[in-house]
mmCIF file with all atom_site columns, C-alpha atoms in Angstrom:
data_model
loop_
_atom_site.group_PDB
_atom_site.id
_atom_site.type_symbol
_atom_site.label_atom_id
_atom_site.label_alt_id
_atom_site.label_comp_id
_atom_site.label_asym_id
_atom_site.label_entity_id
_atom_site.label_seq_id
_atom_site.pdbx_PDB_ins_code
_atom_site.Cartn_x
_atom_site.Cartn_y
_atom_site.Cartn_z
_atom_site.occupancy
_atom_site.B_iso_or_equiv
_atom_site.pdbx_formal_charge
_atom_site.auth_seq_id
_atom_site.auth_comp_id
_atom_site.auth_asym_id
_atom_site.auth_atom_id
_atom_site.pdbx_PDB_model_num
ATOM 1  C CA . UNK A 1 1  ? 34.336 79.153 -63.734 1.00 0.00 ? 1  UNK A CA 1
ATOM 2  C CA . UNK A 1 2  ? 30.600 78.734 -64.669 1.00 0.00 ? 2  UNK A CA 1
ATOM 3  C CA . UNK A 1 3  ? 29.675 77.216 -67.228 1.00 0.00 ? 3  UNK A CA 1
ATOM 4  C CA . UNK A 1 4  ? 25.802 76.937 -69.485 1.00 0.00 ? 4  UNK A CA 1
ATOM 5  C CA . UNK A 1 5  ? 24.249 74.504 -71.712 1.00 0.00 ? 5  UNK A CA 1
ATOM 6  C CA . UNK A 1 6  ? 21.978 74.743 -74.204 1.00 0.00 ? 6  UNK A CA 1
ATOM 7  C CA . UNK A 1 7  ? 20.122 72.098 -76.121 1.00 0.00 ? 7  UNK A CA 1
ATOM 8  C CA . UNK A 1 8  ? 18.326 72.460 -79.378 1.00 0.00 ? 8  UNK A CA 1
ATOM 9  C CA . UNK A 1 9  ? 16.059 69.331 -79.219 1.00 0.00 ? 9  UNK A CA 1
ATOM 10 C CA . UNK A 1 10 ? 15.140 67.609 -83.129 1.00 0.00 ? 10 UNK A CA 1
ATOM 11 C CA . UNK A 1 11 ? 13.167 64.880 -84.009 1.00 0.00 ? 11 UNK A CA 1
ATOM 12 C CA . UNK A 1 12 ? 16.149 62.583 -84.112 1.00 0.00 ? 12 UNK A CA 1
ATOM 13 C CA . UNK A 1 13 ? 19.067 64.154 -82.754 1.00 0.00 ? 13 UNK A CA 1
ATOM 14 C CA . UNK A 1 14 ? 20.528 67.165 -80.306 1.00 0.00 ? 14 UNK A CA 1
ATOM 15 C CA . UNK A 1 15 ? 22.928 70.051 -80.520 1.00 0.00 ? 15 UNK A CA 1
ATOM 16 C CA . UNK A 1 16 ? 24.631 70.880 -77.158 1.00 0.00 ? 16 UNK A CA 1
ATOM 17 C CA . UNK A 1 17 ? 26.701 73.879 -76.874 1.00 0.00 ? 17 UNK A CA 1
ATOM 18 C CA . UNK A 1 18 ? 28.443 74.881 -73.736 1.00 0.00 ? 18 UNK A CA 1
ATOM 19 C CA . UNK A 1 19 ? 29.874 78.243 -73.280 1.00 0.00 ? 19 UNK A CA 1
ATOM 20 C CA . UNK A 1 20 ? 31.370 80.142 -70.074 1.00 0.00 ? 20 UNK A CA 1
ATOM 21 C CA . UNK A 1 21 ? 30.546 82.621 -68.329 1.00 0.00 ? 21 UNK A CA 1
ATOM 22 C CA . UNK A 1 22 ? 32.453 85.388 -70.837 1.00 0.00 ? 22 UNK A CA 1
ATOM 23 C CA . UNK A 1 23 ? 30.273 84.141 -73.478 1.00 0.00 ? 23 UNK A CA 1
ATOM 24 C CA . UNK A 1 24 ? 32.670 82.103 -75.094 1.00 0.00 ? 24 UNK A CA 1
ATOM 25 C CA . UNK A 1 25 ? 31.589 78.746 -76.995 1.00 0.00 ? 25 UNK A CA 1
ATOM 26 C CA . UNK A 1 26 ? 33.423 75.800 -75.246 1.00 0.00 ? 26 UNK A CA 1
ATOM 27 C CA . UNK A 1 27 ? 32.119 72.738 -77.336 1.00 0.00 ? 27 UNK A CA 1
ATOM 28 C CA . UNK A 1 28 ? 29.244 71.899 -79.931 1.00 0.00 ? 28 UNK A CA 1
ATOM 29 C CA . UNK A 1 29 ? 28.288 68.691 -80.714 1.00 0.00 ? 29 UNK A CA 1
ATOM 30 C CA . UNK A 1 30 ? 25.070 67.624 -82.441 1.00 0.00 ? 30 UNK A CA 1
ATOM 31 C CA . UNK A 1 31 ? 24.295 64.054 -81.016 1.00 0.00 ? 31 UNK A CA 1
ATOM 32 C CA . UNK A 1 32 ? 21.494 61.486 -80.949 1.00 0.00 ? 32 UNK A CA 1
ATOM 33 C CA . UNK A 1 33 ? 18.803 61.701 -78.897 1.00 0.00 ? 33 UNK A CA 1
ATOM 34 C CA . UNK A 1 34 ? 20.252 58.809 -76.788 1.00 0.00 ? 34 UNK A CA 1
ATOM 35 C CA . UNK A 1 35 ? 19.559 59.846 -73.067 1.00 0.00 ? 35 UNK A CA 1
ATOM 36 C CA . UNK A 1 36 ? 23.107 57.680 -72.338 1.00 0.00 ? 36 UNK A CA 1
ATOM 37 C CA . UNK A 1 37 ? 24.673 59.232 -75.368 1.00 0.00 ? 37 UNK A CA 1
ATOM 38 C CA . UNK A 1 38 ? 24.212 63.032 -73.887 1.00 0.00 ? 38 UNK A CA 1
ATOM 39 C CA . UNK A 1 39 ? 25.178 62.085 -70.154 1.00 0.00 ? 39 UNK A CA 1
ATOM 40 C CA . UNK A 1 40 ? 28.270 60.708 -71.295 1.00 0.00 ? 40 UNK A CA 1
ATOM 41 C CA . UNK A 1 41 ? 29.186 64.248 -73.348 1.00 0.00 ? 41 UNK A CA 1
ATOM 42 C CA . UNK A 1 42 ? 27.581 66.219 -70.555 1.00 0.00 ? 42 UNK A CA 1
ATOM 43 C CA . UNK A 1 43 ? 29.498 64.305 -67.437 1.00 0.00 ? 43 UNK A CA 1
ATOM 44 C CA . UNK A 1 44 ? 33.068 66.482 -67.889 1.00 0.00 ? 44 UNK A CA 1
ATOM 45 C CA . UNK A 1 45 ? 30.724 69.588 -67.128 1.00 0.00 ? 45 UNK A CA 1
ATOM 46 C CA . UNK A 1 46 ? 28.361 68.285 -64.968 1.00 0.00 ? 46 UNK A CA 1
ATOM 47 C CA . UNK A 1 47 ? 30.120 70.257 -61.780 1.00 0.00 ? 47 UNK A CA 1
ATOM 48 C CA . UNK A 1 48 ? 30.289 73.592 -63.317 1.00 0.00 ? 48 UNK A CA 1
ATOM 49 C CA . UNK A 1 49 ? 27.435 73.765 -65.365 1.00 0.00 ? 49 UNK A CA 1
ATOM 50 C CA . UNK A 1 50 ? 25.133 76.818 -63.990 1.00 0.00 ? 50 UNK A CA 1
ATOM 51 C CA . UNK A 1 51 ? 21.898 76.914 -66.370 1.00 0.00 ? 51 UNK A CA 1
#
């Protein structure tokens, strides 16, 4: 299954969502803007993730 990201980038934080390839919203999470932070909460995608 594919899968996108998104990112809507703040001054002091992130919102991630990921969603498949029907369109349908896997996870949102709004997180700091701590490169570590977002690896960590991208990694379980990191194989499928498309665009």
């Amino acid at each position: 299954m594919k899968l996108y990201g998104g990112i809507d980038l703040h001054s002091n934080n992130s919102v991630i969502a990921i969603i498949n390839e029907h369109g349908e919203t896997l996870t949102v999470k709004r997180l700091n803007n701590d490169m570590s932070v977002i690896l960590s909460f991208l990694s379980p995608y990191k194989d499928k993730l498309t665009g």
